[in-house]
Short mmCIF file of C-alpha atoms and ligand atoms in Angstrom, two decimals:
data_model
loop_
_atom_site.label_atom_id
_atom_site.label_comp_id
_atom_site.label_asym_id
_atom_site.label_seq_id
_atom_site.Cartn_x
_atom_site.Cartn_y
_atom_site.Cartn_z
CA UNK T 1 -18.80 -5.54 15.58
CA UNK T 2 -16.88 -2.57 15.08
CA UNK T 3 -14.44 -3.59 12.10
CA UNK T 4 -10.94 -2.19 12.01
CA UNK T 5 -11.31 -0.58 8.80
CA UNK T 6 -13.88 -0.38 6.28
CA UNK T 7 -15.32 2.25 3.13
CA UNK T 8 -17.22 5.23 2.94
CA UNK T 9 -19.80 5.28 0.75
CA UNK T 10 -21.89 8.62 -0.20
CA UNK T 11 -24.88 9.19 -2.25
CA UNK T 12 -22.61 10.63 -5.50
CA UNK T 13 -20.55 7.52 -5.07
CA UNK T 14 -23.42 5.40 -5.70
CA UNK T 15 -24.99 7.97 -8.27
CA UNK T 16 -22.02 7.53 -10.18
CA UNK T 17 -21.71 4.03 -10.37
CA UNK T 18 -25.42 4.32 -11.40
CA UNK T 19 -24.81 6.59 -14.57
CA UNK T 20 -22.04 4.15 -15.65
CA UNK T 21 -24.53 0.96 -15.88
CA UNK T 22 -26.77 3.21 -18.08
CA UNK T 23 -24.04 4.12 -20.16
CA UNK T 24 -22.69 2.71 -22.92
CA UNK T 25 -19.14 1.53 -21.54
CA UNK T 26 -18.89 -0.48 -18.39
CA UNK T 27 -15.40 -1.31 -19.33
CA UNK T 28 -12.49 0.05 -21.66
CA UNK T 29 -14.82 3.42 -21.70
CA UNK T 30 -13.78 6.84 -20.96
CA UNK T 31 -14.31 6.77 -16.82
CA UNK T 32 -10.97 4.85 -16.49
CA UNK T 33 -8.85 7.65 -18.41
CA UNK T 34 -11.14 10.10 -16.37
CA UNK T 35 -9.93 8.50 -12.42
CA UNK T 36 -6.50 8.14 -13.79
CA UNK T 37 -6.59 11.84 -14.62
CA UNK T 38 -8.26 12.61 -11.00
CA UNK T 39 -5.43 10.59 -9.32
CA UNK T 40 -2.27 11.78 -11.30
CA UNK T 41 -3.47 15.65 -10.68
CA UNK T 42 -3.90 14.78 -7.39
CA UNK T 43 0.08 13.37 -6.56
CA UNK T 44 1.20 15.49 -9.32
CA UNK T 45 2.87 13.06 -11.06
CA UNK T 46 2.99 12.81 -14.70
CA UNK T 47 0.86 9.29 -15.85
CA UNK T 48 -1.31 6.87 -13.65
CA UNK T 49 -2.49 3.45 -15.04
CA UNK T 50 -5.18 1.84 -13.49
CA UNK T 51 -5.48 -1.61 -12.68
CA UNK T 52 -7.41 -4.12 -11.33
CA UNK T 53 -5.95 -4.90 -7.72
CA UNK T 54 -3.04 -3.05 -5.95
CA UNK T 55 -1.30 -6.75 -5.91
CA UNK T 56 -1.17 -6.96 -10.14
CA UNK T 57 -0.32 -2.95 -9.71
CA UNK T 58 2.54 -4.45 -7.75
CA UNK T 59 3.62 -6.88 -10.38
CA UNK T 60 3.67 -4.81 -13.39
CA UNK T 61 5.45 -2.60 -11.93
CA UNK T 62 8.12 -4.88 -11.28
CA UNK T 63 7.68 -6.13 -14.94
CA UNK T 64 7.96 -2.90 -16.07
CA UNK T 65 11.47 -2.54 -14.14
CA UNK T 66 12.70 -5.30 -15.78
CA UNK T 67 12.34 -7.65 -12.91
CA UNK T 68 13.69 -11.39 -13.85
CA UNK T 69 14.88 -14.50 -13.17
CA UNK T 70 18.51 -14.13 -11.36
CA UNK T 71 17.27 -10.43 -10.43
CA UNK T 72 16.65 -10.20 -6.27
CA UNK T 73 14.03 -7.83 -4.74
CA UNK T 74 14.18 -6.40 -1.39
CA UNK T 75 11.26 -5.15 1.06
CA UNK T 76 9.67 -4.71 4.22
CA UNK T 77 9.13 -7.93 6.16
CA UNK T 78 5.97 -5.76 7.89
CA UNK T 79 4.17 -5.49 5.21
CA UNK T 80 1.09 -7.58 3.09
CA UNK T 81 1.96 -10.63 1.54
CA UNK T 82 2.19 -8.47 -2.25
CA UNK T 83 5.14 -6.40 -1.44
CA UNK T 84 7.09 -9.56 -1.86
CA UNK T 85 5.30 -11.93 -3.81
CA UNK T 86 5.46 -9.46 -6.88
CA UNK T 87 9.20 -10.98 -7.20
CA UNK T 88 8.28 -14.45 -7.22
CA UNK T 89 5.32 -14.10 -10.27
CA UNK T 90 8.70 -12.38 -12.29
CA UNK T 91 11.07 -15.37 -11.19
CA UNK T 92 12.97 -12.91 -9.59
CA UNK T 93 14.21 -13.80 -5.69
CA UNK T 94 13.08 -12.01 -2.57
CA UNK T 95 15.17 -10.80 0.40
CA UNK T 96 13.89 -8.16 3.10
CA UNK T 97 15.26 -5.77 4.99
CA UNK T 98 14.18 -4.65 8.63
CA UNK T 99 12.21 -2.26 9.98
CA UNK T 100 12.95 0.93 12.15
CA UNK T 101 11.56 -0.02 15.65
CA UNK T 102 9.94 3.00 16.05
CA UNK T 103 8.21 4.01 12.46
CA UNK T 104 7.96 1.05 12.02
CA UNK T 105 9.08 1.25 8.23
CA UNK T 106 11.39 -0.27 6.84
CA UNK T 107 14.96 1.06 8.64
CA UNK T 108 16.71 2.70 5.74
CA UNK T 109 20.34 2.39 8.34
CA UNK T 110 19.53 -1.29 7.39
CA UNK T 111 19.34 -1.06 4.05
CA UNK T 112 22.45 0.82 3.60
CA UNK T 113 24.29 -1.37 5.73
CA UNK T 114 22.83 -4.32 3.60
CA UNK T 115 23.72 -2.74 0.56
CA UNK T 116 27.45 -1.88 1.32
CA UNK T 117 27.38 -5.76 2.07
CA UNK T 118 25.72 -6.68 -1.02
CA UNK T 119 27.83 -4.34 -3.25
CA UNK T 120 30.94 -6.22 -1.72
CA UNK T 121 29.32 -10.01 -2.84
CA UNK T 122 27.99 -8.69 -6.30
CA UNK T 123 24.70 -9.22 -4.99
CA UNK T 124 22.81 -5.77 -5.15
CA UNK T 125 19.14 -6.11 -5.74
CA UNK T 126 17.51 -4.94 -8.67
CA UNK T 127 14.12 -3.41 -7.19
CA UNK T 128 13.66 -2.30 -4.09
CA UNK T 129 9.78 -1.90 -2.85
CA UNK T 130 9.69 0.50 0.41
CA UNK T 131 5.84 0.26 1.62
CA UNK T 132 4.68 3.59 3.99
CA UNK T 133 3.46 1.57 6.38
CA UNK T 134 -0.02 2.53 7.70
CA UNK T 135 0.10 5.60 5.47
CA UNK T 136 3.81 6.70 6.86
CA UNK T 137 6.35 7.52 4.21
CA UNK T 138 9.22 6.17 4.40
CA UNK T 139 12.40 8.07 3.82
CA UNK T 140 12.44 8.70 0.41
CA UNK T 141 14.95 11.06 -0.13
CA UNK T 142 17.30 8.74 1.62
CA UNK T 143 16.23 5.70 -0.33
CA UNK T 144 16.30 7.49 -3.86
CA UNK T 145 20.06 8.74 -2.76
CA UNK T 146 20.63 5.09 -1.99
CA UNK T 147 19.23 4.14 -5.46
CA UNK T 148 21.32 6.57 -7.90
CA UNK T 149 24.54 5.13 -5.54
CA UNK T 150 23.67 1.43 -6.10
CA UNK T 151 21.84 1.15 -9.18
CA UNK T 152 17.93 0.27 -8.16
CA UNK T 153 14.71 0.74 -8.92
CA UNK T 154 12.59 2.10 -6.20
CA UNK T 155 8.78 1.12 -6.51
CA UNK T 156 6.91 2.93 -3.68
CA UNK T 157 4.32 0.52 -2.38
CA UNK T 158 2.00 3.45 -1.46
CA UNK T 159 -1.24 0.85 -0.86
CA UNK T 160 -1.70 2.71 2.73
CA UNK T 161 -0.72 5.69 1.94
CA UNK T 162 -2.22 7.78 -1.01
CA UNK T 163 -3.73 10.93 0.17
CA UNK T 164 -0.56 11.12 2.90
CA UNK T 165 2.55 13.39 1.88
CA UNK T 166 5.95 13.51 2.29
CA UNK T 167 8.05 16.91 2.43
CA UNK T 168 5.02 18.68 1.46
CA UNK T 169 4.61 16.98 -1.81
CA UNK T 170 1.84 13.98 -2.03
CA UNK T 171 2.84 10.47 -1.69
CA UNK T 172 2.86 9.22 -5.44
CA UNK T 173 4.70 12.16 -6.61
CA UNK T 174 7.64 9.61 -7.34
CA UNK T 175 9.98 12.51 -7.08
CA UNK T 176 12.91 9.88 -4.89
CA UNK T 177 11.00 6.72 -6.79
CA UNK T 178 10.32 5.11 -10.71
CA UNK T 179 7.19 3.90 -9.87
CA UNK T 180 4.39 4.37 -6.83
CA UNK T 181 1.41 1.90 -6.35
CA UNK T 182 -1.85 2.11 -4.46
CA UNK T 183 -4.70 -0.47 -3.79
CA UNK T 184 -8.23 0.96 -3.53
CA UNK T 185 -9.38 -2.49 -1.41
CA UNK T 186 -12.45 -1.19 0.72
CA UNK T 187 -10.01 -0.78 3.88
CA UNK T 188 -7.88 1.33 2.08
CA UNK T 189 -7.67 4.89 2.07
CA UNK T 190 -10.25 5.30 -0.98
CA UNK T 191 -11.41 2.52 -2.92
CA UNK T 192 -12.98 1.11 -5.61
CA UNK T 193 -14.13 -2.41 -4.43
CA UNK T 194 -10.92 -3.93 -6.12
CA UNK T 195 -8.70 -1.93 -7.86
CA UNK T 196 -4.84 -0.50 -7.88
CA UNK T 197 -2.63 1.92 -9.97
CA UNK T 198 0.80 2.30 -10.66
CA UNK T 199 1.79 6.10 -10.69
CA UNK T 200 5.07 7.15 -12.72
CA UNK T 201 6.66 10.10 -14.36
CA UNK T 202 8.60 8.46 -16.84
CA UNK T 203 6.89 8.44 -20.37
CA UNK T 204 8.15 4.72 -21.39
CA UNK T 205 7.63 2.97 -17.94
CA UNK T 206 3.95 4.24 -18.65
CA UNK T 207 3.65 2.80 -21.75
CA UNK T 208 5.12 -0.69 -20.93
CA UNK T 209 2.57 -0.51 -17.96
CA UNK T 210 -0.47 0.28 -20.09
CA UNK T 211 0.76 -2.65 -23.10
CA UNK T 212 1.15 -4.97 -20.08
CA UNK T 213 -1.96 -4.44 -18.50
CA UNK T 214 -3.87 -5.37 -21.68
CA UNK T 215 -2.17 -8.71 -22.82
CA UNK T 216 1.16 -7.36 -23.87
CA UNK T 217 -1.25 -5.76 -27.18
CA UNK T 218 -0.20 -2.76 -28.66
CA UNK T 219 -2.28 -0.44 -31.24
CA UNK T 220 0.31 1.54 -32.05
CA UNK T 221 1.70 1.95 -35.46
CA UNK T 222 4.80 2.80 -33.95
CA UNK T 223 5.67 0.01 -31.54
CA UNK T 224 4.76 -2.81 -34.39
CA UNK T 225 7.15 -4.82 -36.42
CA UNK T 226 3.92 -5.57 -39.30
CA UNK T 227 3.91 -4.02 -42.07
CA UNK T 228 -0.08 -4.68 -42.15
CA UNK T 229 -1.95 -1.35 -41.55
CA UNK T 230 -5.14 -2.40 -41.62
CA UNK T 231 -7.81 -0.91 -39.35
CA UNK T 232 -8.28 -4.03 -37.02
CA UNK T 233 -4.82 -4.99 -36.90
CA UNK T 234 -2.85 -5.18 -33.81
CA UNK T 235 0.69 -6.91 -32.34
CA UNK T 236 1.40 -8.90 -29.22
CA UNK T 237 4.53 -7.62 -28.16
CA UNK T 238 5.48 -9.21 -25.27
CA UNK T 239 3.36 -11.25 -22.63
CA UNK T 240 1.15 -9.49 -20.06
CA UNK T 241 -1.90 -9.97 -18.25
CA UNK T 242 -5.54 -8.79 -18.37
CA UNK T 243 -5.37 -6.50 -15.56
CA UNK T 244 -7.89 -3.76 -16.00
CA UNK T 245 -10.22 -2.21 -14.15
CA UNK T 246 -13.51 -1.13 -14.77
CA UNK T 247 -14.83 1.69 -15.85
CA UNK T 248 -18.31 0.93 -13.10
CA UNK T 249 -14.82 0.77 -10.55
CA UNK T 250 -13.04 3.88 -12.16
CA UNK T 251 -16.44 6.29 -11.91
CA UNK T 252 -16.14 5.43 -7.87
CA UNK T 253 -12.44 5.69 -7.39
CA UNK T 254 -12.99 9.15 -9.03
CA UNK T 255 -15.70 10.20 -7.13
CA UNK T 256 -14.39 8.87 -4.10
CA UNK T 257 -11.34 11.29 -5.01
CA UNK T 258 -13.27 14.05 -4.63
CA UNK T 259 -13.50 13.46 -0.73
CA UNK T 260 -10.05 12.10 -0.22
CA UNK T 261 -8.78 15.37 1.69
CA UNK T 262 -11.89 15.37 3.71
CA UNK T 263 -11.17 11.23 4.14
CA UNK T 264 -7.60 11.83 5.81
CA UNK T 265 -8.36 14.52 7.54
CA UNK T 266 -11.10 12.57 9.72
CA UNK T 267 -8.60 9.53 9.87
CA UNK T 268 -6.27 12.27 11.57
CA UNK T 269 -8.95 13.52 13.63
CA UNK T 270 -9.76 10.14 14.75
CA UNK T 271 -5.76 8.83 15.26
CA UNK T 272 -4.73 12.07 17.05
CA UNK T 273 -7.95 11.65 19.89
CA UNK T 274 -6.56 7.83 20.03
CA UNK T 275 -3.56 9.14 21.12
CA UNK T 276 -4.38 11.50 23.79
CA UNK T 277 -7.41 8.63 24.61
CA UNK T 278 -4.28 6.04 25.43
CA UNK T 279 -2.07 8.10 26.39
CA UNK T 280 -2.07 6.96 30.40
CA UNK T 281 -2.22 3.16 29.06
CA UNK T 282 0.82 0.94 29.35
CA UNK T 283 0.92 1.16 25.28
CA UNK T 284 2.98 2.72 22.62
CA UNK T 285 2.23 4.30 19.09
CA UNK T 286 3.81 4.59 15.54
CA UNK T 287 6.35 7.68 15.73
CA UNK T 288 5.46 9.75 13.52
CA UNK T 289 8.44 11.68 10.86
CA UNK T 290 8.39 15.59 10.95
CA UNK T 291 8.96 15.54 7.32
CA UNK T 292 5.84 13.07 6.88
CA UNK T 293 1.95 13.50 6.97
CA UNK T 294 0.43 10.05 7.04
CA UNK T 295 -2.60 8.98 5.47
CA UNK T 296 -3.69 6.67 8.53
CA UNK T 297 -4.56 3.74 6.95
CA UNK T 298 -4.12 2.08 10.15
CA UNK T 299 -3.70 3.42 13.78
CA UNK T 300 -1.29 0.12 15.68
CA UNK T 301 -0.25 -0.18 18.81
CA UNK T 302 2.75 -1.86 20.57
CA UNK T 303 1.73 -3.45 24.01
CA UNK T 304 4.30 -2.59 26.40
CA UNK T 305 3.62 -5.57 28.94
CA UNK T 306 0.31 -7.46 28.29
CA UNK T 307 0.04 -10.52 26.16
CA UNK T 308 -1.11 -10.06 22.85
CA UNK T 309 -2.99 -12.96 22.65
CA UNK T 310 -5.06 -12.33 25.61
CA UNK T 311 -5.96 -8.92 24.48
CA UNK T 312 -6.55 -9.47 21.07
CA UNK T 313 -9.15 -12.44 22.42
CA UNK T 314 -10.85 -10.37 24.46
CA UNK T 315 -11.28 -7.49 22.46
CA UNK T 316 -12.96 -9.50 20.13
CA UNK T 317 -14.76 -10.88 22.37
CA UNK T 318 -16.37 -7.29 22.98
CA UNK T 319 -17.22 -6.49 19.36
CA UNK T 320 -14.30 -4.65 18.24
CA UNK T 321 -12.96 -5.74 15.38
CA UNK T 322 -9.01 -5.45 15.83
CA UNK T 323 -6.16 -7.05 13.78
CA UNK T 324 -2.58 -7.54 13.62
CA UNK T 325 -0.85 -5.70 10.68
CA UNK T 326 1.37 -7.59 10.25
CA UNK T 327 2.61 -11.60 10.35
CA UNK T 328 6.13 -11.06 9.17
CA UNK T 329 6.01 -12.14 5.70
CA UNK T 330 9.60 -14.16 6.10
CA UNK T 331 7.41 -16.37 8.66
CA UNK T 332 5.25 -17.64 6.43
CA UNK T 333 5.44 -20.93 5.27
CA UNK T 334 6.11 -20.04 1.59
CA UNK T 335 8.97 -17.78 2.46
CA UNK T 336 10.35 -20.22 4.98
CA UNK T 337 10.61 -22.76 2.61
CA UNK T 338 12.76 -20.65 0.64
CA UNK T 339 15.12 -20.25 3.86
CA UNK T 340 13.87 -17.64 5.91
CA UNK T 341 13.95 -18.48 9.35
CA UNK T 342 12.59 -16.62 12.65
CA UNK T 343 15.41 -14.74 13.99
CA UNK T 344 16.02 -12.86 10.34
CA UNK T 345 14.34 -9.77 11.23
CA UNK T 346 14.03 -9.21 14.51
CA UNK T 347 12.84 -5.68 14.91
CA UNK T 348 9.60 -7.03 12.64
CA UNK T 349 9.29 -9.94 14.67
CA UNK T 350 9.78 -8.29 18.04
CA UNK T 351 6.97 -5.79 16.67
CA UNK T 352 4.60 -8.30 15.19
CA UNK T 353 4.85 -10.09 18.97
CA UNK T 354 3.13 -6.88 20.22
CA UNK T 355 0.91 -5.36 17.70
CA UNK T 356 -2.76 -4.48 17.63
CA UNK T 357 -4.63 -2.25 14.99
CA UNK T 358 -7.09 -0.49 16.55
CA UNK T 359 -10.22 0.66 14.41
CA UNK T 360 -9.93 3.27 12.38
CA UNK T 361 -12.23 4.68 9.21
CA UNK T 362 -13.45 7.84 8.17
CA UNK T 363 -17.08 7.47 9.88
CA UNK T 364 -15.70 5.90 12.95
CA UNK T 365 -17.66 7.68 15.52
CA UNK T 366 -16.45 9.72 18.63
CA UNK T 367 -18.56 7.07 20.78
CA UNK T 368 -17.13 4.46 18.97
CA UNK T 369 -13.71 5.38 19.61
CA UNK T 370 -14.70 6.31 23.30
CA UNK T 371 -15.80 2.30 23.32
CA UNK T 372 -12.67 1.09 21.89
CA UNK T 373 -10.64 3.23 24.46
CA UNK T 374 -12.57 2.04 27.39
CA UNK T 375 -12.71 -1.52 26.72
CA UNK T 376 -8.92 -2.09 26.00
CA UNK T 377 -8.53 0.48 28.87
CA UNK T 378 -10.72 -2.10 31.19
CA UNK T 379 -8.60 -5.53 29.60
CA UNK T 380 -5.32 -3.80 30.71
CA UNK T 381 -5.89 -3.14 34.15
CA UNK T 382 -7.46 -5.92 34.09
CA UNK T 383 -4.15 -7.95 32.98
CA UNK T 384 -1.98 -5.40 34.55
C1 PLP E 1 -3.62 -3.97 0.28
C2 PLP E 1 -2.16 -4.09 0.02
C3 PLP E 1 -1.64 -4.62 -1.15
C4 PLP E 1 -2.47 -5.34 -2.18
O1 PLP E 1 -3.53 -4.64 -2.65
P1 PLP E 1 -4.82 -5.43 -3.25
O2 PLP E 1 -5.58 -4.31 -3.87
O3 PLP E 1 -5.51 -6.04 -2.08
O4 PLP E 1 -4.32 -6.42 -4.22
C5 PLP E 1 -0.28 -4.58 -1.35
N1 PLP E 1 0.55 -4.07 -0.43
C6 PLP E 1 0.09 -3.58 0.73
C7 PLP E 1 1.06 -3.01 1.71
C8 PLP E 1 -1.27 -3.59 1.01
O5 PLP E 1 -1.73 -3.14 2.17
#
């Protein structure tokens, strides 16, 4: 089976995991400080905090924006399950906003519209998560104008997108956002088995993140109320989690960094021959933004006339690993029970109805992609 996504593992990568196991740190050691480092020199943003899935990067973020009960977040409905549950482990409430039907992202002439509405009903949300969908950026300038007018906080959920950039600066820079997150799953653009980081420039939202991702425990003499000063002494300050990583996980994610140009650049290589490969088939692409270099996490499709279904079925049935990114996530039964109906979103649902992701990784091969090609090529005209 050719899978639709998966890692790329090199000798170094598994050199450096090595060296950690011999060391004397396979946690809490010096590798984790090291990959955040790698990663915030890479977006050229001021602090990165790693942690130990994109999905808890996702929630302290939003715990670090204050995120509460009576507070509502919006997002994507064409996005990963995460995007939105982050609200519901704050007790905040989750709305969504619809996507372009083009990019694909979510449409940011929605969200203004929604927001003039909101701002009328005193019911402005309090976080906003935009996710670059399959490595796209969404329109970030836009968004952060939309944020300083309605009072906001934009968290970039970057999980498909690191490595991708967005008026020539990388995606994580958070110049138009508070906070950026990534996921290093094995299908993502670099990874670290599990692992995620939250990416910020502001000096205090880095802190919070770094006493929340260890408890809610603080060290510093500064930030505790006790008068005790003794060398083992240290404060709970508020609750968090234990959501580090590892430093066996960090010493991969930062050698994996060292190939992440090389990484996208294939991905491109790969996504720009699938285009000219479909072109005569009765199938459409993501439009891509001329102010926008994706990172190609995933290379969909929109079927213009066959049944999804059918395709999908018979794809699989020839090896090739495709998938549908993604089951609107007001459509699921959890999010339905909390009102959402079908009908809410319809560009996402209209798009879900016709989406295939195609496989796409950095050591897909040329004759694996010619495979892909020819086989849906054969199902269509075979269904046409
Ligand atoms: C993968 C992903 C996440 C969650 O990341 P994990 O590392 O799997 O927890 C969140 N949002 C999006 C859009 C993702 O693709």
């Amino acid at each position: 089976m050719i899978p639709y996504g998966r890692q790329s593992i090199s000798e170094d990568d598994i050199a450096a995991v090595v060296d950690v196991l011999r060391s004397d740190f396979i946690t809490q050691g010096p590798r984790i400080e090291f990959f955040e480092r790698v990663v915030a020199d890479y977006c050229g943003v001021g602090h990165a905090v790693a942690v130990s899935n994109g999905t808890a990067a996702l929630h302290l973020a939003c715990l670090a924006a204050n995120l509460g009960p009576g507070d509502t977040l919006w997002t994507s409905p064409n996005t990963f399950v995460a995007s939105a549950n982050c609200a519901l482990y704050c007790g905040a409430n989750v709305d969504f906003v619809d996507i372009d039907p083009l990019t694909y992202n979510l449409s940011v002439d929605a969200l203004e519209t929604k927001l003039e509405a909101a701002a009328a009903t005193a019911t402005l949300p309090s976080v906003v998560i935009p996710v670059h969908f399959a490595g796209l950026s969404c329109d970030m300038e836009r968004i952060g104008a939309l944020a300083q007018r309605y009072g906001f906080t934009v968290i970039e959920d970057a999980s498909h997108a690191i490595g991708g950039r967005y008026r020539d600066r990388p995606v994580g820079s958070c110049e138009f956002s508070s906070m950026a997150t990534f996921s290093f799953h094995p299908v993502k653009i670099v990874t670290t088995g599990e692992g995620g980081m939250v990416v910020t420039n502001d000096d205090e939202l880095a802190e919070r993140l770094r006493t929340l991702r260890t408890h809610g425990i603080t060290r510093d003499p500064q930030r505790m109320g006790g008068a005790d000063d003794a060398p083992w002494y240290y404060e709970l300050i508020e609750l968090g989690y234990n959501y580090r990583i590892t430093d066996i996980q960090a010493a991969l994610g930062a050698s994996q960094m060292t190939r992440i140009n090389e990484f996208v650049d294939r991905r491109h290589e790969r996504a720009e021959r699938y285009i000219r490969l479909l072109d005569e088939l009765p199938v459409r692409c993501q439009q891509l933004s001329a102010d926008a270099r994706s990172a190609y996490h995933l290379f969909v499709i929109e079927l213009e006339r066959h049944d999804r279904a059918k395709v999908f079925a018979a794809m699989r049935e020839a090896d090739i690993g495709v998938n549908v990114h993604y089951i609107p996530v007001h459509l699921q039964p959890l999010y339905r029970e909390r009102g959402f109906n079908r009908g809410d979103f319809l560009n996402a649902e209209a798009y879900y109805e016709r989406a295939i992701t195609l496989p796409l990784y950095p050591d897909f091969t040329e004759e694996e992609q010619d495979e892909v090609a020819a086989r849906l090529a054969g199902i269509l005209e075979a269904r046409g």
